[in-house]
Short mmCIF file of C-alpha atoms in Angstrom, two decimals:
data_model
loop_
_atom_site.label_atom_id
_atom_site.label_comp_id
_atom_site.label_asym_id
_atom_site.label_seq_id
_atom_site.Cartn_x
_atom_site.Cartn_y
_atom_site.Cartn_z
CA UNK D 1094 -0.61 -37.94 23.65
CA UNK D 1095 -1.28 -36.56 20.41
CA UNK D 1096 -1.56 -38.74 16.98
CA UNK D 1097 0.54 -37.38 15.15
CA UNK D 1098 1.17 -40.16 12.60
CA UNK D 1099 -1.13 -38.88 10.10
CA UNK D 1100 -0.46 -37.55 6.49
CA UNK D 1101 1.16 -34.46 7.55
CA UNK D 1102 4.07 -35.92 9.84
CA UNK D 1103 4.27 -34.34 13.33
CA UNK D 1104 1.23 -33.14 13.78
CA UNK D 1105 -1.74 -33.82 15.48
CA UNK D 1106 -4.28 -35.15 13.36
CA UNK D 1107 -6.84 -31.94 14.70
CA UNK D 1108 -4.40 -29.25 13.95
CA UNK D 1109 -4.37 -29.94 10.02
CA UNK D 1110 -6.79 -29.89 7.16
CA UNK D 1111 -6.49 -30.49 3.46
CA UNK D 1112 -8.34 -30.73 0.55
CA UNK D 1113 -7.07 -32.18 -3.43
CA UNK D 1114 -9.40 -31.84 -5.94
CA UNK D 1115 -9.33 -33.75 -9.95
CA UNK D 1116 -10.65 -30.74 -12.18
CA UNK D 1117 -10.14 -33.66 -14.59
CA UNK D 1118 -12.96 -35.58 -12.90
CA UNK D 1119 -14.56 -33.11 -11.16
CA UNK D 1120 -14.10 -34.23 -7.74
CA UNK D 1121 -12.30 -34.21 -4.39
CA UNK D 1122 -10.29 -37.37 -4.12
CA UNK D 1123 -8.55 -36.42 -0.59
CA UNK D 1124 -9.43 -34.20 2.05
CA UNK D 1125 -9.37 -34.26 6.27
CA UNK D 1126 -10.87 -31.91 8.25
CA UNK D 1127 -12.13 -29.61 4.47
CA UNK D 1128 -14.87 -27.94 6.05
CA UNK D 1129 -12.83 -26.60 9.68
CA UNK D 1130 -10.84 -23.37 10.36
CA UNK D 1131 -7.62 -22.66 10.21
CA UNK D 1132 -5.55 -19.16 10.49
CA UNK D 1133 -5.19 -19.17 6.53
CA UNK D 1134 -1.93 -16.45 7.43
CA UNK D 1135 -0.88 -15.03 4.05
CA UNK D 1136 -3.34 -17.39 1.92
CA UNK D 1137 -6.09 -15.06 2.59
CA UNK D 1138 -4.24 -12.97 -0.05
CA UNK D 1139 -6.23 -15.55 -2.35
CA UNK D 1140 -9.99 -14.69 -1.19
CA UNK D 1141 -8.52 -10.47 -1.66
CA UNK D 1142 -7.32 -11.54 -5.10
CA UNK D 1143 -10.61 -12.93 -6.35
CA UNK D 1144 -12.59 -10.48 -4.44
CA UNK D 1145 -10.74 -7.40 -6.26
CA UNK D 1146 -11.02 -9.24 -9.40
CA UNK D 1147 -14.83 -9.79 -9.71
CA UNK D 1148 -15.54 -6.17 -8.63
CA UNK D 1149 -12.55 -3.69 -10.15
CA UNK D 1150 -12.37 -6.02 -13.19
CA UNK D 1151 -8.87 -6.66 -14.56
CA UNK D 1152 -8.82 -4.01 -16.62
CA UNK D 1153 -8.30 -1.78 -13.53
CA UNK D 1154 -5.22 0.80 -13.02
CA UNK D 1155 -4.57 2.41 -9.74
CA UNK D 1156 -3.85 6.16 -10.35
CA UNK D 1157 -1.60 9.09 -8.55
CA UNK D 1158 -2.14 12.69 -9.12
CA UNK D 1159 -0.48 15.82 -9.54
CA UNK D 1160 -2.44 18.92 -8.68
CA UNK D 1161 -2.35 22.57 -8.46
CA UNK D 1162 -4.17 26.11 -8.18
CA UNK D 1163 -3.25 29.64 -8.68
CA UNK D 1164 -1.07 30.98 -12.45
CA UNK D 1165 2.29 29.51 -13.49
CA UNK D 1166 4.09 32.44 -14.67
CA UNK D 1167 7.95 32.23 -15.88
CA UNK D 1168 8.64 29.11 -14.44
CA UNK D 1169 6.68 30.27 -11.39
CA UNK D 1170 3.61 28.54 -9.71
CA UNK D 1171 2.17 31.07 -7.67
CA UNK D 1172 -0.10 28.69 -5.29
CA UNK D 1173 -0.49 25.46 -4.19
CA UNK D 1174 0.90 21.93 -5.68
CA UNK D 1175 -0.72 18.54 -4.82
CA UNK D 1176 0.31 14.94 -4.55
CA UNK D 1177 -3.04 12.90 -4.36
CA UNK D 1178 -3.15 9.02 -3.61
CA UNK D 1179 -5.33 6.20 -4.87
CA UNK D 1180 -3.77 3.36 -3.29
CA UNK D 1181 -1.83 2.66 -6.04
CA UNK D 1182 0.30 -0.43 -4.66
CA UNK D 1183 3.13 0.05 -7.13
CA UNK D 1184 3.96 3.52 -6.80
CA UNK D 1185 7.27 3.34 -7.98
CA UNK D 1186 10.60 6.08 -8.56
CA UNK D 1187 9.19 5.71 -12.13
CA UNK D 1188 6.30 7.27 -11.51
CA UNK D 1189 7.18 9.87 -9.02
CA UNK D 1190 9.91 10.72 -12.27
CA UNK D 1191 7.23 11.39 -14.77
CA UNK D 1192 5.03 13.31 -12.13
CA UNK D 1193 8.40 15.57 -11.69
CA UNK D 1194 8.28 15.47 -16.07
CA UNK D 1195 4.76 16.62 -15.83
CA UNK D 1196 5.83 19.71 -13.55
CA UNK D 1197 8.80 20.71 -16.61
CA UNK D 1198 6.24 20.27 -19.14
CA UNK D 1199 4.35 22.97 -17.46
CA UNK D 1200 7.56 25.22 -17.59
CA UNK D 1201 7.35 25.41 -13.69
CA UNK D 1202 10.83 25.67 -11.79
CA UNK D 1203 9.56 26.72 -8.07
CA UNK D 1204 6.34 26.46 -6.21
CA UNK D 1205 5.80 29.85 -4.23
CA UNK D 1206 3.27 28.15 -2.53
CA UNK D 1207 2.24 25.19 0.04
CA UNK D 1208 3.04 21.72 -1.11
CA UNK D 1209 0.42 19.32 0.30
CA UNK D 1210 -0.14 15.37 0.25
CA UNK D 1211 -4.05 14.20 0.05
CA UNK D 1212 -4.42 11.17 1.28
CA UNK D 1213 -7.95 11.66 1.61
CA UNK D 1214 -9.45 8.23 0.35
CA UNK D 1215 -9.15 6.57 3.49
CA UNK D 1216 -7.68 6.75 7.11
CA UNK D 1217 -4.33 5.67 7.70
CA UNK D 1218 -2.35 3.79 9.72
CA UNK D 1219 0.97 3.44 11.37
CA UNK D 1220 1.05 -0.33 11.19
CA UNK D 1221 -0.83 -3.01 9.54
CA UNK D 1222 -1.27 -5.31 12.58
CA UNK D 1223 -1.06 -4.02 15.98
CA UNK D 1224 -0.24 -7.85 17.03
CA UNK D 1225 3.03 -7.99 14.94
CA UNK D 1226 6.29 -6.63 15.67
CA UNK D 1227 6.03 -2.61 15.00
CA UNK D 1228 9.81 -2.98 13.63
CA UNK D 1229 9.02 -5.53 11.01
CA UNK D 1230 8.79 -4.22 7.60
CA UNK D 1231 6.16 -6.35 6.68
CA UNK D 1232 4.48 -4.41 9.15
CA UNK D 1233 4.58 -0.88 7.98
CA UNK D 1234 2.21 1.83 7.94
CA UNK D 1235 -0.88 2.14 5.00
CA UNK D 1236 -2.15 4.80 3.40
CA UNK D 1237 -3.78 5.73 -0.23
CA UNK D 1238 -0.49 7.29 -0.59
CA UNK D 1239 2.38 5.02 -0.50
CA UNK D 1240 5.70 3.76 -2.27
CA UNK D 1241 8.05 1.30 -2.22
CA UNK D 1242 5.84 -0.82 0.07
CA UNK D 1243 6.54 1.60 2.68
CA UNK D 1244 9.81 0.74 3.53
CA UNK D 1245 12.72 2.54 4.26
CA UNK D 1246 16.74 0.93 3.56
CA UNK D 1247 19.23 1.13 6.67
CA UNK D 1248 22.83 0.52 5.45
CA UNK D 1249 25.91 -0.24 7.35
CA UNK D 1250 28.56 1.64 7.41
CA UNK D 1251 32.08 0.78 9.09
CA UNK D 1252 34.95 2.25 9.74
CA UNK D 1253 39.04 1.12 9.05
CA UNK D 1254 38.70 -1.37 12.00
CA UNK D 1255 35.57 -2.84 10.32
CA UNK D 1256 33.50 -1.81 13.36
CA UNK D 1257 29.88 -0.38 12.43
CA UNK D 1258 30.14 3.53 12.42
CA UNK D 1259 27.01 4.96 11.35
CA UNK D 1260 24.14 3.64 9.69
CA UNK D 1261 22.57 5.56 6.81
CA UNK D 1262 19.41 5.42 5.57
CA UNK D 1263 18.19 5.06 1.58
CA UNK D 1264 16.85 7.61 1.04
CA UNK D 1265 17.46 10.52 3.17
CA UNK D 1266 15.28 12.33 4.19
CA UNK D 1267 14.14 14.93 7.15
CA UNK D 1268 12.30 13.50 9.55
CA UNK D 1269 14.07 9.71 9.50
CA UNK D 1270 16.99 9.63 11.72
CA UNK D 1271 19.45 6.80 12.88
CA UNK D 1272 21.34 6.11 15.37
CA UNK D 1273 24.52 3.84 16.45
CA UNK D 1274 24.11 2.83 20.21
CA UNK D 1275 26.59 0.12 22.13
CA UNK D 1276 25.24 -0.12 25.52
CA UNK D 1277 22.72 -2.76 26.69
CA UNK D 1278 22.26 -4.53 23.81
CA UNK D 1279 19.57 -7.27 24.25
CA UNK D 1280 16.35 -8.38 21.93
CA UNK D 1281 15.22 -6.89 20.18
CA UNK D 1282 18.53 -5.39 18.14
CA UNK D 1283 16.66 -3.00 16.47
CA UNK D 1284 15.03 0.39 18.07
CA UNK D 1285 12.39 2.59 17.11
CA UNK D 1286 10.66 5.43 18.71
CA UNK D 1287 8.56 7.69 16.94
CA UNK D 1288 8.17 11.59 17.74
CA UNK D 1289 5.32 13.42 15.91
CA UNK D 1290 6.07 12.68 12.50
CA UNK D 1291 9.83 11.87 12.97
CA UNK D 1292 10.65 8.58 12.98
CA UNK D 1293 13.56 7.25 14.92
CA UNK D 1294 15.88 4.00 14.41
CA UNK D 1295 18.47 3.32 16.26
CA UNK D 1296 21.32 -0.05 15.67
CA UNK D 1297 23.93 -1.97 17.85
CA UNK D 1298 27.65 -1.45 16.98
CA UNK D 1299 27.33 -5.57 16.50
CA UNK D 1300 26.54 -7.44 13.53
CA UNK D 1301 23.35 -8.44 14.56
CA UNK D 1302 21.76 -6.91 11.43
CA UNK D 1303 21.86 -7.35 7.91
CA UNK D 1304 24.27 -4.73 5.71
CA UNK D 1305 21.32 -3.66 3.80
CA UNK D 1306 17.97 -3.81 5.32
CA UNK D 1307 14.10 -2.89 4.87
CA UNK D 1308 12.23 -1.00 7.89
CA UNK D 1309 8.80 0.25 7.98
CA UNK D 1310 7.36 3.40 6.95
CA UNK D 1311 4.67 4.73 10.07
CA UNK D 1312 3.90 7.90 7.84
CA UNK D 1313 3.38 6.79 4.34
CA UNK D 1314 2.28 9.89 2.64
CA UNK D 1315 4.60 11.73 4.18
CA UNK D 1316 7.37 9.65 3.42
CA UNK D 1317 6.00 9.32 -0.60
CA UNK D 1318 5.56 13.31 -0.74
CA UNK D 1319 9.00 13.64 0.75
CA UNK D 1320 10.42 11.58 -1.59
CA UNK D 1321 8.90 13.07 -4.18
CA UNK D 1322 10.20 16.84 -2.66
CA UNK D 1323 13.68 15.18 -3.10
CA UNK D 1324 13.09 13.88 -6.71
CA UNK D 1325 12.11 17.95 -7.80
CA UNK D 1326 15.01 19.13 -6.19
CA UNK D 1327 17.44 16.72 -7.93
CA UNK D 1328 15.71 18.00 -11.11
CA UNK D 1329 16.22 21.90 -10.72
CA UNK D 1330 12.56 22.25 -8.83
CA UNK D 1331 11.97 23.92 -5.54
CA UNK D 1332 9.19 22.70 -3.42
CA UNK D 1333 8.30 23.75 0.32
CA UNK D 1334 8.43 20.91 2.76
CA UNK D 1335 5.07 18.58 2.64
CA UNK D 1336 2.14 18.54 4.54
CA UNK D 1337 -1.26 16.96 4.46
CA UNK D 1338 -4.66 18.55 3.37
CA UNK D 1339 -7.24 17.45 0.65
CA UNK D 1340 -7.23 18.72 -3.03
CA UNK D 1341 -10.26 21.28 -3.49
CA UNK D 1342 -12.62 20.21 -5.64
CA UNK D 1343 -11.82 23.19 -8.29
CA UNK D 1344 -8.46 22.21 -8.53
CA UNK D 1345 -6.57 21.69 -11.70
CA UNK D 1346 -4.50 18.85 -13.16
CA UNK D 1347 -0.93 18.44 -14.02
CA UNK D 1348 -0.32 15.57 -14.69
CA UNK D 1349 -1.83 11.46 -13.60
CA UNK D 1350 0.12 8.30 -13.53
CA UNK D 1351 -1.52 4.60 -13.98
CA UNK D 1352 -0.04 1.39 -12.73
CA UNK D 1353 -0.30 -1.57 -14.77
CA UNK D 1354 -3.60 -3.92 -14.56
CA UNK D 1355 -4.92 -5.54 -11.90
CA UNK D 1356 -3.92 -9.00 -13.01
CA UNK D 1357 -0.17 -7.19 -13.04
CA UNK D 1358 -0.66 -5.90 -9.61
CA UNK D 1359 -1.60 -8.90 -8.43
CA UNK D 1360 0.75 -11.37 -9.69
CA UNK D 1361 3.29 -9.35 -8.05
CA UNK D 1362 1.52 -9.08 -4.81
CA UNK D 1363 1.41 -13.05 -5.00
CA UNK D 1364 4.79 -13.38 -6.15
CA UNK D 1365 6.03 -11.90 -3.30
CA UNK D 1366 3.04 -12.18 -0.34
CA UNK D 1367 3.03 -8.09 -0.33
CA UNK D 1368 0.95 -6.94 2.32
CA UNK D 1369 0.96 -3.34 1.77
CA UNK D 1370 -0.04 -4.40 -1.96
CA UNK D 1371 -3.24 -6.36 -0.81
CA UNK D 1372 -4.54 -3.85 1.77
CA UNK D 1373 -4.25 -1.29 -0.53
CA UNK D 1374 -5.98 -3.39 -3.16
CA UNK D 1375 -8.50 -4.35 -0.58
CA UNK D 1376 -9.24 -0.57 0.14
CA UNK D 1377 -10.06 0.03 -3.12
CA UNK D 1378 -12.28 -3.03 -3.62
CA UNK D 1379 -14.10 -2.06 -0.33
CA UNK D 1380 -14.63 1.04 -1.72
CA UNK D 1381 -15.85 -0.06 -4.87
CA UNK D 1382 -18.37 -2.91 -3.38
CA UNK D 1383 -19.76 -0.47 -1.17
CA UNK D 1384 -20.56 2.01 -3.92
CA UNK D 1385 -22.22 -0.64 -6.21
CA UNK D 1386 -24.43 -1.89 -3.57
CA UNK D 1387 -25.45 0.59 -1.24
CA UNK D 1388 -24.52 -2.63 2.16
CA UNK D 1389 -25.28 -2.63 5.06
CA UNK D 1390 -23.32 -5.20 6.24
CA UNK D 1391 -23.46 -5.23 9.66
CA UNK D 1392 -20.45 -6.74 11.78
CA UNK D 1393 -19.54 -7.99 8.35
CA UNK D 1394 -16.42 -7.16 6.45
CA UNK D 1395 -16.85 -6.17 2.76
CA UNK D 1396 -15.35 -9.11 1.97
CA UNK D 1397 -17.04 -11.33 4.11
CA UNK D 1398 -20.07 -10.20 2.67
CA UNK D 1399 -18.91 -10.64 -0.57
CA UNK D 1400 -18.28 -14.58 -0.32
CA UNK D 1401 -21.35 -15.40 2.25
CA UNK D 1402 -23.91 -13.55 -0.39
CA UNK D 1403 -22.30 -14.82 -3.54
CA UNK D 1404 -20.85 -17.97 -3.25
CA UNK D 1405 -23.67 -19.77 -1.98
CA UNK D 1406 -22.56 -23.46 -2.77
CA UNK D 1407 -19.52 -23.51 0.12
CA UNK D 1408 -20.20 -22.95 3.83
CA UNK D 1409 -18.99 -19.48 5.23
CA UNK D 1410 -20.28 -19.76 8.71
CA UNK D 1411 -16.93 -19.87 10.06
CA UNK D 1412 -14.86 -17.42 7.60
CA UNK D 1413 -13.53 -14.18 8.96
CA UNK D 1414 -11.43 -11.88 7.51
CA UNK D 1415 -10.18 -9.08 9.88
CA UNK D 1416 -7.29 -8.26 7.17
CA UNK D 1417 -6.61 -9.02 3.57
CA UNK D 1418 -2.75 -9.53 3.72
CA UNK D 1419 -3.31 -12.30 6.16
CA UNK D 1420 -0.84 -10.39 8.65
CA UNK D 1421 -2.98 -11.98 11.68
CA UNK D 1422 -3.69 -14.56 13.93
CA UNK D 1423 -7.51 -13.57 13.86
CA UNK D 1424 -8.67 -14.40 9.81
CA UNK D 1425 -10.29 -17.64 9.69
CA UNK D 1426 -11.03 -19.91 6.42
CA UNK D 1427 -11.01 -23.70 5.89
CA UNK D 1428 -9.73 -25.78 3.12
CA UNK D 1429 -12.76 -26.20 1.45
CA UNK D 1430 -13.63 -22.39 1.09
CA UNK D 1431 -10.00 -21.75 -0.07
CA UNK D 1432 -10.18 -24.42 -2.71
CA UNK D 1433 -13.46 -23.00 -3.78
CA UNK D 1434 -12.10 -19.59 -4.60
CA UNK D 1435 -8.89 -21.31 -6.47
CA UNK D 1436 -11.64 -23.26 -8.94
CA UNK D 1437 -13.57 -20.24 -9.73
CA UNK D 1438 -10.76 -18.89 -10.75
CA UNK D 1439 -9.58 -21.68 -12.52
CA UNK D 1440 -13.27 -21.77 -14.26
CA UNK D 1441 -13.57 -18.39 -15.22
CA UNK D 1442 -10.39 -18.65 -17.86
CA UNK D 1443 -9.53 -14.84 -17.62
CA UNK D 1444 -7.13 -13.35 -20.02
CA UNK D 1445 -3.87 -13.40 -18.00
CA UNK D 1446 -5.71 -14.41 -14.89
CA UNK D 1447 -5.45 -18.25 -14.67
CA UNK D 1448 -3.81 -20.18 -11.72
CA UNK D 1449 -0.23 -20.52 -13.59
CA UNK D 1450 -0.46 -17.12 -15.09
CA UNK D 1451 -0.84 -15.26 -11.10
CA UNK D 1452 0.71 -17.98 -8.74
CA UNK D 1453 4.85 -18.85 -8.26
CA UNK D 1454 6.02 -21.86 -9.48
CA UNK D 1455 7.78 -23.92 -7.55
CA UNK D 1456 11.86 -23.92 -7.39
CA UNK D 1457 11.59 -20.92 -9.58
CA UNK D 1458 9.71 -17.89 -8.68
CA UNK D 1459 8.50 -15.49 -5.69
CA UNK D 1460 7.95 -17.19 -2.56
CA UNK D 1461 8.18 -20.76 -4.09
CA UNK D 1462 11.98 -20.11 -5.29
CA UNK D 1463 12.76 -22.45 -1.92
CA UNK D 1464 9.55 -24.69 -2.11
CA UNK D 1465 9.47 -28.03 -3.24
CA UNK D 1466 12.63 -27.72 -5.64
CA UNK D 1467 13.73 -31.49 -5.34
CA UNK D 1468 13.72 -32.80 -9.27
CA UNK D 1469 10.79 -34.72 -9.20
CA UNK D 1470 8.66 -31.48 -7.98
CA UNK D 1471 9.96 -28.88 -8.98
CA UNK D 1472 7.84 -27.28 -11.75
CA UNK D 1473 5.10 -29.12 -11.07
CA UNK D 1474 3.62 -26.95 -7.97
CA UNK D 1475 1.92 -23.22 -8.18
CA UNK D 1476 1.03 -21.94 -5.23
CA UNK D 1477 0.33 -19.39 -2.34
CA UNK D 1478 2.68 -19.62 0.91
CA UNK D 1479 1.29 -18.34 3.80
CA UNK D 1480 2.93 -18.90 7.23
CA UNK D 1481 3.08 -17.06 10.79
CA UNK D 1482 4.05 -18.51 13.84
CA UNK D 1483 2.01 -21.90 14.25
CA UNK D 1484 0.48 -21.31 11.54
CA UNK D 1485 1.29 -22.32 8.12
CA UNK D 1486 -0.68 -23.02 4.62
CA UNK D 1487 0.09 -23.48 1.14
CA UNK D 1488 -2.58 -23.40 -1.76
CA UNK D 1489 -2.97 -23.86 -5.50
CA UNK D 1490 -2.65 -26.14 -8.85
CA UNK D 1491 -0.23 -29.18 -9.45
CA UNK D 1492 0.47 -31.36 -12.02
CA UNK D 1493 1.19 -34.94 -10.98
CA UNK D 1494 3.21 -37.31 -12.77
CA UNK D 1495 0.40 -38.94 -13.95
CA UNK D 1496 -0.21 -35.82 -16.12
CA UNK D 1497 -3.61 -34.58 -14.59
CA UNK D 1498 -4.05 -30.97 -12.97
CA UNK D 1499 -5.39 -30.63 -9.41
CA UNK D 1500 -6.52 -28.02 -6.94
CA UNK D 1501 -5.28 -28.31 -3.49
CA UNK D 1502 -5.44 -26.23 -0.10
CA UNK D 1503 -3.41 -27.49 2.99
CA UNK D 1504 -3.64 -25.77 6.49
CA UNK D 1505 -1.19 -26.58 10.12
CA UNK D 1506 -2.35 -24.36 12.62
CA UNK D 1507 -1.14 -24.71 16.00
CA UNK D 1508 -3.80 -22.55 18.44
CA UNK D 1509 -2.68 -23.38 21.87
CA UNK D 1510 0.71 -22.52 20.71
CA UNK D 1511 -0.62 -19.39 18.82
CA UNK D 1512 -2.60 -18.47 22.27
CA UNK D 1513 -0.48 -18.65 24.09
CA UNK D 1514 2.24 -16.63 22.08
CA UNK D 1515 0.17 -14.09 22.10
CA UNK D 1516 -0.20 -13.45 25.57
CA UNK D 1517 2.91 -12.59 26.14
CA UNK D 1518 3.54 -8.72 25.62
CA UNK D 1519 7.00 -8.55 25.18
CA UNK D 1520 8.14 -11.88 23.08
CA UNK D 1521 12.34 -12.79 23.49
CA UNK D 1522 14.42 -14.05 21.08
CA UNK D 1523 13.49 -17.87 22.79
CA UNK D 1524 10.07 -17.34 21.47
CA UNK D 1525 11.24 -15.63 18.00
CA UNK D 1526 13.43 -19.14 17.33
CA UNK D 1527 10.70 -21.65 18.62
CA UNK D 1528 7.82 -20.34 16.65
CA UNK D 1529 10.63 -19.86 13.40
CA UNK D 1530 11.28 -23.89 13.97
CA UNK D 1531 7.97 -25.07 14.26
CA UNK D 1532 7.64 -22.62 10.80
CA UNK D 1533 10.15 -24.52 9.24
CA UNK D 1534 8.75 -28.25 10.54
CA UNK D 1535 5.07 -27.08 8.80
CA UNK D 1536 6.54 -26.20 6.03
CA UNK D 1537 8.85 -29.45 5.30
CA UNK D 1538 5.47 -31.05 6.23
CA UNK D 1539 3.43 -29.84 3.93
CA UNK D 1540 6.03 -30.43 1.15
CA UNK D 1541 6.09 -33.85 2.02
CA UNK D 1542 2.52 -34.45 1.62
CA UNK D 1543 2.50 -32.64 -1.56
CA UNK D 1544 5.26 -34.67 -3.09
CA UNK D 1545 3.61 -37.66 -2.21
CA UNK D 1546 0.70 -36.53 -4.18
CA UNK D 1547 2.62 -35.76 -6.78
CA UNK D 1548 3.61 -39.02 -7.12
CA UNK D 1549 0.21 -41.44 -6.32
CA UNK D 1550 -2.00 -39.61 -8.26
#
């Protein structure tokens, strides 16, 4: 039988690893199993944030584009209007509403013309993970043009009886439909099907679904480009329905939006473990990397390349990174690489950019609001959540009561359950609740340990 009497309560003594490090004293004064693999899950959105830092510096701004050719004449544009993408992460109704500004600064009223979406700077697609569940909308489709995450609100609507009716979705828009059924109603709830470009939902008469609730985009330029059609229209400007095509080189400008900094970006992508945020991040780092130093990096990732040629001090034999969100079972990283990329951050003392500036605090903030709120830790703890089933992590800065600052990284991983998980095609709602419990048991778990730490040291 397993030990599972160790520090992490539970557990087998294999299936864990952690690392605590004094930046006081310069040393680790824990660690078990620092230097094996783990599925980091949602961690990994550390190694992306370090990676995007050190080569788009943090003065970077992500940037969307409003194009056109051909002669605006009396509120005429006679030819072609363009929405063009650079994996802004943030693309928000803000934005799209000074874009629609920049087309009444230009006097123009109706394009008599094609209205096309580039989203040119990469190759989309319709999901982020082909291993997760396609309905999930942390699971949505990716693109260099995308907003709100990608995600599309479904709202209940019921009639005198209090019975579900209808179910509308925020915003509407052609090409999203949804659907009411009440026959056969078994796991999962929800159902999509997608035609072409049309993308179908459809709900159970049951409550078996929140009243408001996020779904995933597949078509994420469309969808921005629609919503931006919708936007015009709302503001006395007639577009033609979207499609896709790259902006000619010749082309002129309207008018070009900027996101906040990278440190911004990021904090917010932390705060809340957004994975359409760090892939599109990621994109753009890739992009940039490659550009600066002509790679060849083989079966590589960019950012695999990244760590193993610059970080020379830590072992990356066993680090793979398949995706930066961490939305897989597949990325691999131990507790001493993670820790590693948490202290050069920590060293390099970045305007905006330390450990407490981008990371949640615990029983406040983001995805630590829940964590380790019991008075004596709440506070105390920054740090990265990551968890998908049998796998679970948490990573970042404390201060114990003793007053001194460490640096800590703390894996559960659970492969033969994770393996075997996986094999199975279609998953029921036996496996959804089994792999959410053992969540919740690797979670408690970890807090535990912490709070011990938190005390002894």
């Amino acid at each position: 039988m397993a030990n599972t009497s160790g520090e992490l309560q539970g557990f087998s003594q294999d299936n864990y690893g952690y690392l605590v490090y004094d930046l006081e004293n310069k040393k680790i004064v824990k660690g078990h199993n620092i230097n094996k693999e783990f599925i980091p899950s949602s961690v990994t959105k550390l190694f992306t944030t370090l990676f995007a830092s050190e080569i788009l510096g943090n003065e970077y701004a992500f940037s969307t584009t409003l194009l056109y050719n051909g002669n605006i004449s009396e509120g005429i544009l006679t030819g072609n209007l363009y929405l063009k993408g650079s994996s802004d992460p943030e693309l928000s109704l803000d934005e799209l509403l000074t874009l629609t500004e920049g087309l009444k600064s230009k006097g123009i009223k109706e394009v008599k013309g094609n209205f096309f979406y580039d989203e040119s700077l990469f190759a989309t697609r319709d999901m982020l993970d082909q291993e997760m569940p396609s309905d999930a909308f942390y699971n949505a489709g990716i693109g260099p043009l995308s907003f709100n995450s990608n995600t599309i609100f479904v709202l209940q609507r019921r009639d005198k009886d209090g019975k579900i009716s209808s179910a509308d979705l925020l915003p509407s828009l052609p090409g999203f439909e949804s659907h009411i059924y009440n026959n056969n109603i078994s796991y999962p709830y929800i159902r999509f099907k997608s035609s072409g470009n049309r993308e179908i939902w459809e709900f159970p008469d049951k409550y078996l679904w929140d009243n408001r609730q996020q779904l995933p985009v597949k078509h994420p330029g469309l969808y921005t480009s629609l919503v931006f059609q919708k936007l015009c229209a709302i503001h006395g400007i007639k577009l033609t329905h979207p499609s896709k095509r790259k902006a000619e080189s010749s082309i002129k400008t309207i008018c070009i939006v900027k996101s906040k900094t990278l440190p911004a970006v990021i904090k917010n992508m932390l705060f809340s473990s957004n994975n359409i945020t760090a892939e599109l991040i990621y994109k753009t780092t890739s992009t940039e990397y490659r550009g600066k130093n002509d790679l060849n990096t083989g079966r590589l990732s960019d950012m695999e390349n990244f760590y193993k040629t610059g970080f020379k001090g830590i072992n990356w034999s066993n680090f793979r990174i398949v995706n930066a969100s961490g939305l897989t079972p597949l990325n691999r990283a131990t507790p001493a690489q993670t820790a590693a990329v948490l202290l050069f951050i920590e060293k390099s003392n970045k305007t905006d950019f330390r450990l407490e500036n981008i990371l949640p605090l615990s029983g406040w903030d983001g995805t630590m609001k829940s964590r380790l709120d019991q008075p004596e830790a709440a506070f105390r703890v920054y740090g990265k959540t990551g968890s998908i089933f049998y796998s679970a992590g948490l990573a970042g800065i404390f201060y114990a009561k003793s007053g001194k600052r460490y640096i800590y990284s703390i894996f559960i991983n659970d492969m033969a359950e994770r393996e075997e998980y996986d094999r199975k095609k279609v998953k029921s709602s036996d496996d959804i609740n089994r792999g959410g419990s053992w969540s919740k048991k690797a979670s408690s778990a970890i807090d535990n340990f912490i709070i011990k730490q938190l005390n002894e040291l």
